[in-house]
PDB file of C-alpha atoms in Angstrom:
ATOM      1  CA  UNK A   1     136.807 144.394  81.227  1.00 35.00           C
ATOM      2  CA  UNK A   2     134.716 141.886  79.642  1.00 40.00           C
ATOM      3  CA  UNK A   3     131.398 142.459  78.505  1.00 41.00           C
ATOM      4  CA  UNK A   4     129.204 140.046  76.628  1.00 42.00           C
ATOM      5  CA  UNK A   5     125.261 140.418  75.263  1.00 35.00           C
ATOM      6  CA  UNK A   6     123.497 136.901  74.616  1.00 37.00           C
ATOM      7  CA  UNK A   7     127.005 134.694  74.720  1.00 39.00           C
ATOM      8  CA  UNK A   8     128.693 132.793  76.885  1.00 41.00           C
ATOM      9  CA  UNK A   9     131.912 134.221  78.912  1.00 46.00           C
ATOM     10  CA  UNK A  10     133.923 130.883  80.259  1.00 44.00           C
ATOM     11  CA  UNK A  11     136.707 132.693  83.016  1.00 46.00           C
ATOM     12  CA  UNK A  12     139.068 129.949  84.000  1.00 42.00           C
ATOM     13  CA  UNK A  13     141.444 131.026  87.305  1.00 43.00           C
ATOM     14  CA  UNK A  14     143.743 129.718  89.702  1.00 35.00           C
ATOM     15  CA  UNK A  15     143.622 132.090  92.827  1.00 37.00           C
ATOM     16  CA  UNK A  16     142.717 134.950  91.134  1.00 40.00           C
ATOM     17  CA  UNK A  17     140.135 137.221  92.670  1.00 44.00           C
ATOM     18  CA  UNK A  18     137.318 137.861  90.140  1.00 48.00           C
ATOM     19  CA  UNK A  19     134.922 141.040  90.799  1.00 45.00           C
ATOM     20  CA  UNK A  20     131.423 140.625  88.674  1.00 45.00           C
ATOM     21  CA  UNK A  21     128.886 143.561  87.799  1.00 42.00           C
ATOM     22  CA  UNK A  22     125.667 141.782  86.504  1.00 43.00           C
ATOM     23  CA  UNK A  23     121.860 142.799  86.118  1.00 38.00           C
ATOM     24  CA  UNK A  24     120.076 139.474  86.511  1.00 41.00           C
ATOM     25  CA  UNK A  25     122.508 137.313  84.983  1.00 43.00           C
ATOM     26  CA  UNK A  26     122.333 133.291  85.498  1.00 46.00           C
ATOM     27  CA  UNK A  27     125.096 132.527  87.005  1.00 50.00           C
ATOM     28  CA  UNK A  28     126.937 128.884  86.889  1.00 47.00           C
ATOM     29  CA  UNK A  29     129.617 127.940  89.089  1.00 46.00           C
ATOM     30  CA  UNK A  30     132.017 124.925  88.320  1.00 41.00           C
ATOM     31  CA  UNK A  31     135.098 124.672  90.588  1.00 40.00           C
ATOM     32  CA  UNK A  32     137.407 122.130  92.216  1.00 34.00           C
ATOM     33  CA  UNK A  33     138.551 124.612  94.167  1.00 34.00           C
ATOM     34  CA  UNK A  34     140.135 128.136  94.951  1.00 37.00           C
ATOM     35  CA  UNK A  35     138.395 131.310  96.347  1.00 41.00           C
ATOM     36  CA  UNK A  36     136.134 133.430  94.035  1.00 47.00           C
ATOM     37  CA  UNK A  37     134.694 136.478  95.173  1.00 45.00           C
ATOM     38  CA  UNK A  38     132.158 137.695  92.981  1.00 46.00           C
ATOM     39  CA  UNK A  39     131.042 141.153  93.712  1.00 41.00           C
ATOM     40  CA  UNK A  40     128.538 143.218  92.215  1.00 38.00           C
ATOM     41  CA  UNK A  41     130.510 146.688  92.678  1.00 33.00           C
ATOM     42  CA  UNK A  42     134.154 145.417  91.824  1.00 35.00           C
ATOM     43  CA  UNK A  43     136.367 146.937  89.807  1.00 31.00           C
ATOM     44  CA  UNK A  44     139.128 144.253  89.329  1.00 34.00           C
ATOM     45  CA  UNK A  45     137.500 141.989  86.773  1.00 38.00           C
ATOM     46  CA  UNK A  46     134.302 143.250  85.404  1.00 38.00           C
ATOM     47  CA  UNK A  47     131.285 141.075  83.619  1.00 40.00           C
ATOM     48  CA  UNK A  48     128.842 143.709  82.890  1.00 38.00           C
ATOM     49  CA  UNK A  49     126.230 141.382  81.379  1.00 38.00           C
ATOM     50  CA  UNK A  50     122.464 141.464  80.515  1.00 32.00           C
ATOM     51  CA  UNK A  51     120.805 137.861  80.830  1.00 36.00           C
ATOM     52  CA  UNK A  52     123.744 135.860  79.951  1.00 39.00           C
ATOM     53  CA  UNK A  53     124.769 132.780  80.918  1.00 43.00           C
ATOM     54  CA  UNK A  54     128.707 133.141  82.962  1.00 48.00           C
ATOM     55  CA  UNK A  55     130.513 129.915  83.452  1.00 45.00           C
ATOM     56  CA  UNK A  56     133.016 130.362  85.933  1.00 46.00           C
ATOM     57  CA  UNK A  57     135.315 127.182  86.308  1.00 40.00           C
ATOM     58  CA  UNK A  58     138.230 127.520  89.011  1.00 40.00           C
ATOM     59  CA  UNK A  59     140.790 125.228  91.158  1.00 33.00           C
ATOM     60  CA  UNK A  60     139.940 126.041  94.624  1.00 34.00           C
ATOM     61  CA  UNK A  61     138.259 125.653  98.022  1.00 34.00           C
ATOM     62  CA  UNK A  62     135.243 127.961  98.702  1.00 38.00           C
ATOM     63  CA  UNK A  63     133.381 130.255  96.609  1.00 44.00           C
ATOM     64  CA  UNK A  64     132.185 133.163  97.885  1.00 43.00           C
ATOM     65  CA  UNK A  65     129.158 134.952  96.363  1.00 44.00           C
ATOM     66  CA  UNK A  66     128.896 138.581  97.125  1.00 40.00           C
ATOM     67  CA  UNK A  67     125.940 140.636  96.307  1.00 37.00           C
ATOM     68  CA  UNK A  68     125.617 143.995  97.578  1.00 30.00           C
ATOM     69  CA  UNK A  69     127.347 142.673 101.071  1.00 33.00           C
ATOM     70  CA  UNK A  70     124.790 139.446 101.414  1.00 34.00           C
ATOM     71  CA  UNK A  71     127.321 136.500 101.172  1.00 35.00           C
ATOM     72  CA  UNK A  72     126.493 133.028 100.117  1.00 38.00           C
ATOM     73  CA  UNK A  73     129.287 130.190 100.568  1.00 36.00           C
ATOM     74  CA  UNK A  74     129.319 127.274  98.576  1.00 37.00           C
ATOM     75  CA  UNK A  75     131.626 124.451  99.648  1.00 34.00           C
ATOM     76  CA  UNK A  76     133.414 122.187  97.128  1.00 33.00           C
ATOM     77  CA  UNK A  77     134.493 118.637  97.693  1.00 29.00           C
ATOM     78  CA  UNK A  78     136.980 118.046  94.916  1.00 28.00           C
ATOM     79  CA  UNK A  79     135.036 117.004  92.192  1.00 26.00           C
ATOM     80  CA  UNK A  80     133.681 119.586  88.958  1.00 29.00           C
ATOM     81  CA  UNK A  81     130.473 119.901  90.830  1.00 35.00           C
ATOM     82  CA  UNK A  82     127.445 121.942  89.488  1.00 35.00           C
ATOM     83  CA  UNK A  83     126.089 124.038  92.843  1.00 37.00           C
ATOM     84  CA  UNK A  84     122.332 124.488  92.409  1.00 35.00           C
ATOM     85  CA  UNK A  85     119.933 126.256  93.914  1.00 35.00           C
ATOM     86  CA  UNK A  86     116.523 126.829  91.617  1.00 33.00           C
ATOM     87  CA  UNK A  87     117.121 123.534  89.617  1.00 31.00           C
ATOM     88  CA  UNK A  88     120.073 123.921  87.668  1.00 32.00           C
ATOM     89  CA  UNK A  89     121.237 127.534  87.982  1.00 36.00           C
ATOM     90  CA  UNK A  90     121.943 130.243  90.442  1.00 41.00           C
ATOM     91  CA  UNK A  91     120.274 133.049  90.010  1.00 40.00           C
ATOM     92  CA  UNK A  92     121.365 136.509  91.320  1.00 40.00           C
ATOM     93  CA  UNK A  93     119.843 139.722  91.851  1.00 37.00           C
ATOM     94  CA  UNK A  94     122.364 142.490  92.087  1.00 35.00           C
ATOM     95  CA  UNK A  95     119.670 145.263  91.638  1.00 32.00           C
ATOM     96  CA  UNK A  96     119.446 145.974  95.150  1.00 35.00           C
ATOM     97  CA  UNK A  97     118.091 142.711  95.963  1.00 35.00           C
ATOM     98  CA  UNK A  98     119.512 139.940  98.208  1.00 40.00           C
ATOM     99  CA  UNK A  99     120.858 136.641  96.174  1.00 41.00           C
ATOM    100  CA  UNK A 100     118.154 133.976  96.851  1.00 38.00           C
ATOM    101  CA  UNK A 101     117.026 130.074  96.516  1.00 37.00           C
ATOM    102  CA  UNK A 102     114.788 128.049  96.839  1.00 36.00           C
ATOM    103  CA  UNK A 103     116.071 126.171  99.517  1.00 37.00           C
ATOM    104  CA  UNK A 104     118.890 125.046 101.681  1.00 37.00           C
ATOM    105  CA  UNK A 105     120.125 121.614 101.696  1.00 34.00           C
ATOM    106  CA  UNK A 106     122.957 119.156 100.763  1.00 34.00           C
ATOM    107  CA  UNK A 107     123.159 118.149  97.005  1.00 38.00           C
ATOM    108  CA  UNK A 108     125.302 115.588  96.534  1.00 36.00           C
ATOM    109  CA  UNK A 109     126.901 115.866  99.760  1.00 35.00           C
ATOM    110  CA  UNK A 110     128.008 119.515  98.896  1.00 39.00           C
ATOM    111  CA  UNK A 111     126.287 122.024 101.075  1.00 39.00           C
ATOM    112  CA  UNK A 112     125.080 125.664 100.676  1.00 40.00           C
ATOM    113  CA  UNK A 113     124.114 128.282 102.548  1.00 40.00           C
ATOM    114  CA  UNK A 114     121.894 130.872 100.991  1.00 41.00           C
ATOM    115  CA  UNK A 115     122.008 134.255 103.281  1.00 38.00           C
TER     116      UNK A 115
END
């Protein structure tokens, strides 16, 4: 269980499933690889957090954002690559709300989908 109020949590894995609990959080993802699923009722690996910033960095493949059941996939190509949706973060709502941006397109050849 981590939990964290105004610093900044860096979670580094290689395969490992990580489960996040957040209210609001900004949310950066940095990965050349692996799965993540982040969920916002898990129970495995908890980041119970109140506006503050979560750097995930991973080896992998696909990164799945869950919220509430509403899945977004963002595909890597390789490369650290910032995935960005309003600017330069991702912001989630996990109070009920779906996961949004501000649009859909390819940055720097790596594609999103926002659900």
């Amino acid at each position: 269980m981590l939990r964290c109020l105004g610093d900044i949590t860096m979670l580094r894995c290689l395969g490992d499933i990580i489960m996040l609990r957040c209210l609001g959080d900004i949310i950066m993802l940095r990965c050349l690889g692996d799965i993540i699923m982040l969920r916002c009722l898990g129970d495995i690996v908890m980041l119970r957090c109140l506006g503050d910033i979560t750097m995930l960095r991973c080896l992998g493949d696909i990164t799945m954002l869950r919220c509430l059941g509403d899945i977004i996939m963002l595909r890597c190509l390789g490369d650290i690559t910032m995935l960005r949706c309003i600017g330069d973060i991702i912001m989630l709502r996990c109070l009920g709300l779906k996961p949004w941006c501000s649009h859909s397109e390819s940055l720097n050849s790596k594609k999103f989908i926002c659900k």
